[in-house]
Amino acid sequence: MSKENKSKKLSRRDFIGRASTGAVGSIVLFPAISSGNDKREEKISKTNFKMLGTNSLTLKVNGKKISAKVNANTTLVELLRDHLNLTGTKVACNSGECGSCSVLLDGEVVYSCHMLALDAQGKSVTTVEGLMDGEKFHPVQEAFVEEDGLQCGFCTPGQVMAAVSLLNNNPTPTKGEVMNGMAGNICRCAAYPKIIDSVLSASKKMKV
Ligand code: FES
Ligand code: FES
């Protein structure tokens, strides 16, 4: 099947099928595809979110206003994963070195393990769950699937977020600019050639 046709036939159901046949990466690339997603969205939509901690925090996450009480040492990724149940963002090194936890903060990519939740006060956070437009995948997500830009998939949400930020800042990067722009994201499977192809392909899709 041509890439074009493959892309057109992409659906949530296809990805569930792929995941069940071993394409584990699909699960982390498209974490919203799960039977528990409606509950997650319901949970995050509550505007007066309560959790342990004494410091008030208000921010937007994937377009929704969140009010929370956090500890001074709660990191942004802990807020996202442990309290908002947005587990698409992954933690690997937990020390600001690998990029697995990358999210967008006011449109710029940041390591969410290396940032306090309180520092996101008043800002807008986008996680991999927030990239989809309803049932439609973001062009970067589509490109990663079409170009097989993943192996185990663990680093993929972070790679996707870094690619989105890169393409927002530079819609038509050269291969060298993609390599530089993605340098903050480590892939332990060394899927780098395909990751670069994915970003270049996404660039073409986003131009159309
Ligand atoms: S988990 Fe945050 S940079 Fe590695
Ligand atoms: S695809 Fe396995 S770590 Fe990147």
PDB file of N, CA, C and O in Angstrom, residues 43 49 51-52 57 59 61 66 68-95 101-103 111-118 120 125 127:
ATOM      1  N   LYS A  43     -11.875  13.582  34.141  1.00  0.00           N
ATOM      2  CA  LYS A  43     -11.118  13.967  35.320  1.00  0.00           C
ATOM      3  C   LYS A  43     -10.412  15.307  35.107  1.00  0.00           C
ATOM      4  O   LYS A  43     -10.477  16.208  35.940  1.00  0.00           O
ATOM      5  N   PHE A  49      -9.381  21.285  40.616  1.00  0.00           N
ATOM      6  CA  PHE A  49      -8.704  20.014  40.857  1.00  0.00           C
ATOM      7  C   PHE A  49      -8.035  20.047  42.227  1.00  0.00           C
ATOM      8  O   PHE A  49      -7.287  20.936  42.551  1.00  0.00           O
ATOM      9  N   MET A  51      -5.588  18.224  45.086  1.00  0.00           N
ATOM     10  CA  MET A  51      -4.625  17.181  45.383  1.00  0.00           C
ATOM     11  C   MET A  51      -3.791  17.611  46.575  1.00  0.00           C
ATOM     12  O   MET A  51      -3.919  18.727  47.061  1.00  0.00           O
ATOM     13  N   LEU A  52      -2.950  16.708  47.047  1.00  0.00           N
ATOM     14  CA  LEU A  52      -2.179  17.020  48.233  1.00  0.00           C
ATOM     15  C   LEU A  52      -1.188  18.137  47.952  1.00  0.00           C
ATOM     16  O   LEU A  52      -0.663  18.261  46.861  1.00  0.00           O
ATOM     17  N   LEU A  57      -1.891  26.401  42.446  1.00  0.00           N
ATOM     18  CA  LEU A  57      -1.353  26.450  41.088  1.00  0.00           C
ATOM     19  C   LEU A  57      -2.506  26.455  40.100  1.00  0.00           C
ATOM     20  O   LEU A  57      -3.434  25.654  40.214  1.00  0.00           O
ATOM     21  N   LEU A  59      -3.055  26.586  35.872  1.00  0.00           N
ATOM     22  CA  LEU A  59      -2.415  26.551  34.552  1.00  0.00           C
ATOM     23  C   LEU A  59      -3.388  25.928  33.564  1.00  0.00           C
ATOM     24  O   LEU A  59      -4.453  25.451  33.956  1.00  0.00           O
ATOM     25  N   VAL A  61      -3.793  22.913  30.790  1.00  0.00           N
ATOM     26  CA  VAL A  61      -3.203  21.673  30.286  1.00  0.00           C
ATOM     27  C   VAL A  61      -4.068  21.189  29.130  1.00  0.00           C
ATOM     28  O   VAL A  61      -5.269  20.957  29.305  1.00  0.00           O
ATOM     29  N   ILE A  66      -6.715  24.216  34.814  1.00  0.00           N
ATOM     30  CA  ILE A  66      -6.568  23.314  35.955  1.00  0.00           C
ATOM     31  C   ILE A  66      -6.173  24.139  37.170  1.00  0.00           C
ATOM     32  O   ILE A  66      -5.245  24.947  37.097  1.00  0.00           O
ATOM     33  N   ALA A  68      -4.960  23.536  41.128  1.00  0.00           N
ATOM     34  CA  ALA A  68      -4.481  22.422  41.950  1.00  0.00           C
ATOM     35  C   ALA A  68      -3.721  22.951  43.153  1.00  0.00           C
ATOM     36  O   ALA A  68      -3.343  24.124  43.206  1.00  0.00           O
ATOM     37  N   LYS A  69      -3.526  22.068  44.127  1.00  0.00           N
ATOM     38  CA  LYS A  69      -2.645  22.352  45.272  1.00  0.00           C
ATOM     39  C   LYS A  69      -1.468  21.394  45.145  1.00  0.00           C
ATOM     40  O   LYS A  69      -1.660  20.173  45.105  1.00  0.00           O
ATOM     41  N   VAL A  70      -0.275  21.927  45.071  1.00  0.00           N
ATOM     42  CA  VAL A  70       0.897  21.059  44.884  1.00  0.00           C
ATOM     43  C   VAL A  70       1.944  21.349  45.943  1.00  0.00           C
ATOM     44  O   VAL A  70       1.980  22.433  46.537  1.00  0.00           O
ATOM     45  N   ASN A  71       2.813  20.389  46.152  1.00  0.00           N
ATOM     46  CA  ASN A  71       3.975  20.620  47.006  1.00  0.00           C
ATOM     47  C   ASN A  71       4.984  21.485  46.257  1.00  0.00           C
ATOM     48  O   ASN A  71       5.003  21.509  45.026  1.00  0.00           O
ATOM     49  N   ALA A  72       5.829  22.138  47.012  1.00  0.00           N
ATOM     50  CA  ALA A  72       6.841  23.001  46.383  1.00  0.00           C
ATOM     51  C   ALA A  72       7.781  22.190  45.502  1.00  0.00           C
ATOM     52  O   ALA A  72       8.329  22.703  44.525  1.00  0.00           O
ATOM     53  N   ASN A  73       7.983  20.910  45.841  1.00  0.00           N
ATOM     54  CA  ASN A  73       8.933  20.103  45.061  1.00  0.00           C
ATOM     55  C   ASN A  73       8.256  19.195  44.039  1.00  0.00           C
ATOM     56  O   ASN A  73       8.906  18.328  43.454  1.00  0.00           O
ATOM     57  N   THR A  74       6.972  19.376  43.815  1.00  0.00           N
ATOM     58  CA  THR A  74       6.298  18.576  42.781  1.00  0.00           C
ATOM     59  C   THR A  74       6.795  19.023  41.406  1.00  0.00           C
ATOM     60  O   THR A  74       6.773  20.214  41.086  1.00  0.00           O
ATOM     61  N   THR A  75       7.245  18.068  40.616  1.00  0.00           N
ATOM     62  CA  THR A  75       7.700  18.434  39.271  1.00  0.00           C
ATOM     63  C   THR A  75       6.507  18.477  38.316  1.00  0.00           C
ATOM     64  O   THR A  75       5.435  17.927  38.596  1.00  0.00           O
ATOM     65  N   LEU A  76       6.750  19.113  37.183  1.00  0.00           N
ATOM     66  CA  LEU A  76       5.664  19.210  36.203  1.00  0.00           C
ATOM     67  C   LEU A  76       5.234  17.826  35.730  1.00  0.00           C
ATOM     68  O   LEU A  76       4.047  17.548  35.581  1.00  0.00           O
ATOM     69  N   VAL A  77       6.193  16.925  35.520  1.00  0.00           N
ATOM     70  CA  VAL A  77       5.809  15.594  35.039  1.00  0.00           C
ATOM     71  C   VAL A  77       5.032  14.829  36.111  1.00  0.00           C
ATOM     72  O   VAL A  77       4.130  14.040  35.796  1.00  0.00           O
ATOM     73  N   GLU A  78       5.334  15.058  37.382  1.00  0.00           N
ATOM     74  CA  GLU A  78       4.548  14.404  38.445  1.00  0.00           C
ATOM     75  C   GLU A  78       3.111  14.927  38.429  1.00  0.00           C
ATOM     76  O   GLU A  78       2.166  14.160  38.606  1.00  0.00           O
ATOM     77  N   LEU A  79       2.974  16.228  38.240  1.00  0.00           N
ATOM     78  CA  LEU A  79       1.616  16.788  38.143  1.00  0.00           C
ATOM     79  C   LEU A  79       0.868  16.134  36.979  1.00  0.00           C
ATOM     80  O   LEU A  79      -0.284  15.713  37.124  1.00  0.00           O
ATOM     81  N   LEU A  80       1.529  16.041  35.836  1.00  0.00           N
ATOM     82  CA  LEU A  80       0.868  15.515  34.631  1.00  0.00           C
ATOM     83  C   LEU A  80       0.532  14.035  34.777  1.00  0.00           C
ATOM     84  O   LEU A  80      -0.608  13.621  34.539  1.00  0.00           O
ATOM     85  N   ARG A  81       1.506  13.243  35.170  1.00  0.00           N
ATOM     86  CA  ARG A  81       1.318  11.795  35.176  1.00  0.00           C
ATOM     87  C   ARG A  81       0.566  11.308  36.418  1.00  0.00           C
ATOM     88  O   ARG A  81      -0.386  10.529  36.322  1.00  0.00           O
ATOM     89  N   ASP A  82       1.026  11.766  37.588  1.00  0.00           N
ATOM     90  CA  ASP A  82       0.520  11.174  38.834  1.00  0.00           C
ATOM     91  C   ASP A  82      -0.794  11.798  39.288  1.00  0.00           C
ATOM     92  O   ASP A  82      -1.565  11.161  39.995  1.00  0.00           O
ATOM     93  N   HIS A  83      -1.016  13.034  38.905  1.00  0.00           N
ATOM     94  CA  HIS A  83      -2.213  13.706  39.412  1.00  0.00           C
ATOM     95  C   HIS A  83      -3.255  13.951  38.331  1.00  0.00           C
ATOM     96  O   HIS A  83      -4.449  13.916  38.604  1.00  0.00           O
ATOM     97  N   LEU A  84      -2.814  14.214  37.114  1.00  0.00           N
ATOM     98  CA  LEU A  84      -3.778  14.427  36.032  1.00  0.00           C
ATOM     99  C   LEU A  84      -3.958  13.176  35.176  1.00  0.00           C
ATOM    100  O   LEU A  84      -4.763  13.161  34.255  1.00  0.00           O
ATOM    101  N   ASN A  85      -3.170  12.135  35.488  1.00  0.00           N
ATOM    102  CA  ASN A  85      -3.293  10.843  34.799  1.00  0.00           C
ATOM    103  C   ASN A  85      -2.977  10.934  33.306  1.00  0.00           C
ATOM    104  O   ASN A  85      -3.483  10.146  32.512  1.00  0.00           O
ATOM    105  N   LEU A  86      -2.157  11.904  32.938  1.00  0.00           N
ATOM    106  CA  LEU A  86      -1.740  12.038  31.537  1.00  0.00           C
ATOM    107  C   LEU A  86      -0.422  11.272  31.367  1.00  0.00           C
ATOM    108  O   LEU A  86       0.672  11.848  31.335  1.00  0.00           O
ATOM    109  N   THR A  87      -0.541   9.966  31.242  1.00  0.00           N
ATOM    110  CA  THR A  87       0.637   9.101  31.284  1.00  0.00           C
ATOM    111  C   THR A  87       1.318   8.932  29.922  1.00  0.00           C
ATOM    112  O   THR A  87       2.251   8.148  29.799  1.00  0.00           O
ATOM    113  N   GLY A  88       0.845   9.663  28.916  1.00  0.00           N
ATOM    114  CA  GLY A  88       1.543   9.640  27.629  1.00  0.00           C
ATOM    115  C   GLY A  88       2.950  10.192  27.748  1.00  0.00           C
ATOM    116  O   GLY A  88       3.867   9.759  27.060  1.00  0.00           O
ATOM    117  N   THR A  89       3.132  11.161  28.621  1.00  0.00           N
ATOM    118  CA  THR A  89       4.472  11.717  28.864  1.00  0.00           C
ATOM    119  C   THR A  89       5.264  10.710  29.683  1.00  0.00           C
ATOM    120  O   THR A  89       4.816  10.278  30.740  1.00  0.00           O
ATOM    121  N   LYS A  90       6.439  10.334  29.183  1.00  0.00           N
ATOM    122  CA  LYS A  90       7.215   9.271  29.831  1.00  0.00           C
ATOM    123  C   LYS A  90       8.357   9.841  30.669  1.00  0.00           C
ATOM    124  O   LYS A  90       8.846  10.933  30.407  1.00  0.00           O
ATOM    125  N   VAL A  91       8.763   9.058  31.660  1.00  0.00           N
ATOM    126  CA  VAL A  91       9.923   9.425  32.478  1.00  0.00           C
ATOM    127  C   VAL A  91      10.967   8.325  32.310  1.00  0.00           C
ATOM    128  O   VAL A  91      10.676   7.147  32.523  1.00  0.00           O
ATOM    129  N   ALA A  92      12.161   8.714  31.917  1.00  0.00           N
ATOM    130  CA  ALA A  92      13.249   7.730  31.792  1.00  0.00           C
ATOM    131  C   ALA A  92      14.369   8.118  32.750  1.00  0.00           C
ATOM    132  O   ALA A  92      14.506   7.548  33.823  1.00  0.00           O
ATOM    133  N   CYS A  93      15.157   9.131  32.416  1.00  0.00           N
ATOM    134  CA  CYS A  93      16.295   9.490  33.280  1.00  0.00           C
ATOM    135  C   CYS A  93      15.842  10.255  34.523  1.00  0.00           C
ATOM    136  O   CYS A  93      16.474  10.193  35.562  1.00  0.00           O
ATOM    137  N   ASN A  94      14.756  11.003  34.411  1.00  0.00           N
ATOM    138  CA  ASN A  94      14.244  11.849  35.498  1.00  0.00           C
ATOM    139  C   ASN A  94      15.292  12.860  35.970  1.00  0.00           C
ATOM    140  O   ASN A  94      15.282  13.272  37.120  1.00  0.00           O
ATOM    141  N   SER A  95      16.189  13.234  35.091  1.00  0.00           N
ATOM    142  CA  SER A  95      17.212  14.205  35.481  1.00  0.00           C
ATOM    143  C   SER A  95      17.578  15.176  34.354  1.00  0.00           C
ATOM    144  O   SER A  95      18.686  15.688  34.315  1.00  0.00           O
ATOM    145  N   CYS A 101      10.482  13.042  28.650  1.00  0.00           N
ATOM    146  CA  CYS A 101       9.380  13.725  29.334  1.00  0.00           C
ATOM    147  C   CYS A 101       9.010  15.043  28.652  1.00  0.00           C
ATOM    148  O   CYS A 101       8.314  15.867  29.249  1.00  0.00           O
ATOM    149  N   SER A 102       9.448  15.245  27.413  1.00  0.00           N
ATOM    150  CA  SER A 102       9.242  16.536  26.734  1.00  0.00           C
ATOM    151  C   SER A 102       7.763  16.867  26.579  1.00  0.00           C
ATOM    152  O   SER A 102       6.955  16.034  26.160  1.00  0.00           O
ATOM    153  N   VAL A 103       7.429  18.090  26.916  1.00  0.00           N
ATOM    154  CA  VAL A 103       6.087  18.642  26.675  1.00  0.00           C
ATOM    155  C   VAL A 103       6.293  20.069  26.156  1.00  0.00           C
ATOM    156  O   VAL A 103       7.411  20.589  26.180  1.00  0.00           O
ATOM    157  N   TYR A 111      11.743  19.946  29.312  1.00  0.00           N
ATOM    158  CA  TYR A 111      11.805  18.661  30.005  1.00  0.00           C
ATOM    159  C   TYR A 111      10.934  18.786  31.257  1.00  0.00           C
ATOM    160  O   TYR A 111      11.303  19.482  32.205  1.00  0.00           O
ATOM    161  N   SER A 112       9.837  18.070  31.283  1.00  0.00           N
ATOM    162  CA  SER A 112       8.907  18.250  32.404  1.00  0.00           C
ATOM    163  C   SER A 112       9.387  17.600  33.690  1.00  0.00           C
ATOM    164  O   SER A 112       8.849  17.874  34.768  1.00  0.00           O
ATOM    165  N   CYS A 113      10.414  16.732  33.613  1.00  0.00           N
ATOM    166  CA  CYS A 113      10.975  16.154  34.847  1.00  0.00           C
ATOM    167  C   CYS A 113      11.912  17.138  35.525  1.00  0.00           C
ATOM    168  O   CYS A 113      12.284  16.959  36.677  1.00  0.00           O
ATOM    169  N   HIS A 114      12.318  18.132  34.777  1.00  0.00           N
ATOM    170  CA  HIS A 114      13.373  19.027  35.236  1.00  0.00           C
ATOM    171  C   HIS A 114      12.810  20.400  35.568  1.00  0.00           C
ATOM    172  O   HIS A 114      13.547  21.382  35.589  1.00  0.00           O
ATOM    173  N   MET A 115      11.521  20.444  35.800  1.00  0.00           N
ATOM    174  CA  MET A 115      10.860  21.723  36.018  1.00  0.00           C
ATOM    175  C   MET A 115       9.821  21.547  37.114  1.00  0.00           C
ATOM    176  O   MET A 115       9.101  20.549  37.147  1.00  0.00           O
ATOM    177  N   LEU A 116       9.759  22.496  38.029  1.00  0.00           N
ATOM    178  CA  LEU A 116       8.752  22.430  39.086  1.00  0.00           C
ATOM    179  C   LEU A 116       7.377  22.784  38.515  1.00  0.00           C
ATOM    180  O   LEU A 116       7.264  23.676  37.667  1.00  0.00           O
ATOM    181  N   ALA A 117       6.375  22.086  39.036  1.00  0.00           N
ATOM    182  CA  ALA A 117       5.008  22.375  38.585  1.00  0.00           C
ATOM    183  C   ALA A 117       4.665  23.846  38.826  1.00  0.00           C
ATOM    184  O   ALA A 117       4.031  24.496  37.998  1.00  0.00           O
ATOM    185  N   LEU A 118       5.137  24.379  39.955  1.00  0.00           N
ATOM    186  CA  LEU A 118       4.804  25.777  40.286  1.00  0.00           C
ATOM    187  C   LEU A 118       5.374  26.756  39.259  1.00  0.00           C
ATOM    188  O   LEU A 118       4.849  27.861  39.097  1.00  0.00           O
ATOM    189  N   ALA A 120       5.114  26.451  36.238  1.00  0.00           N
ATOM    190  CA  ALA A 120       4.186  26.488  35.102  1.00  0.00           C
ATOM    191  C   ALA A 120       2.960  27.341  35.417  1.00  0.00           C
ATOM    192  O   ALA A 120       2.001  27.366  34.642  1.00  0.00           O
ATOM    193  N   VAL A 125       0.329  24.251  29.002  1.00  0.00           N
ATOM    194  CA  VAL A 125       1.108  23.029  28.778  1.00  0.00           C
ATOM    195  C   VAL A 125       0.378  22.160  27.753  1.00  0.00           C
ATOM    196  O   VAL A 125      -0.834  21.987  27.833  1.00  0.00           O
ATOM    197  N   THR A 127       0.608  18.288  26.190  1.00  0.00           N
ATOM    198  CA  THR A 127       1.215  16.964  26.241  1.00  0.00           C
ATOM    199  C   THR A 127       0.859  16.224  24.950  1.00  0.00           C
ATOM    200  O   THR A 127       0.056  16.708  24.145  1.00  0.00           O
TER     201      THR A 127
END
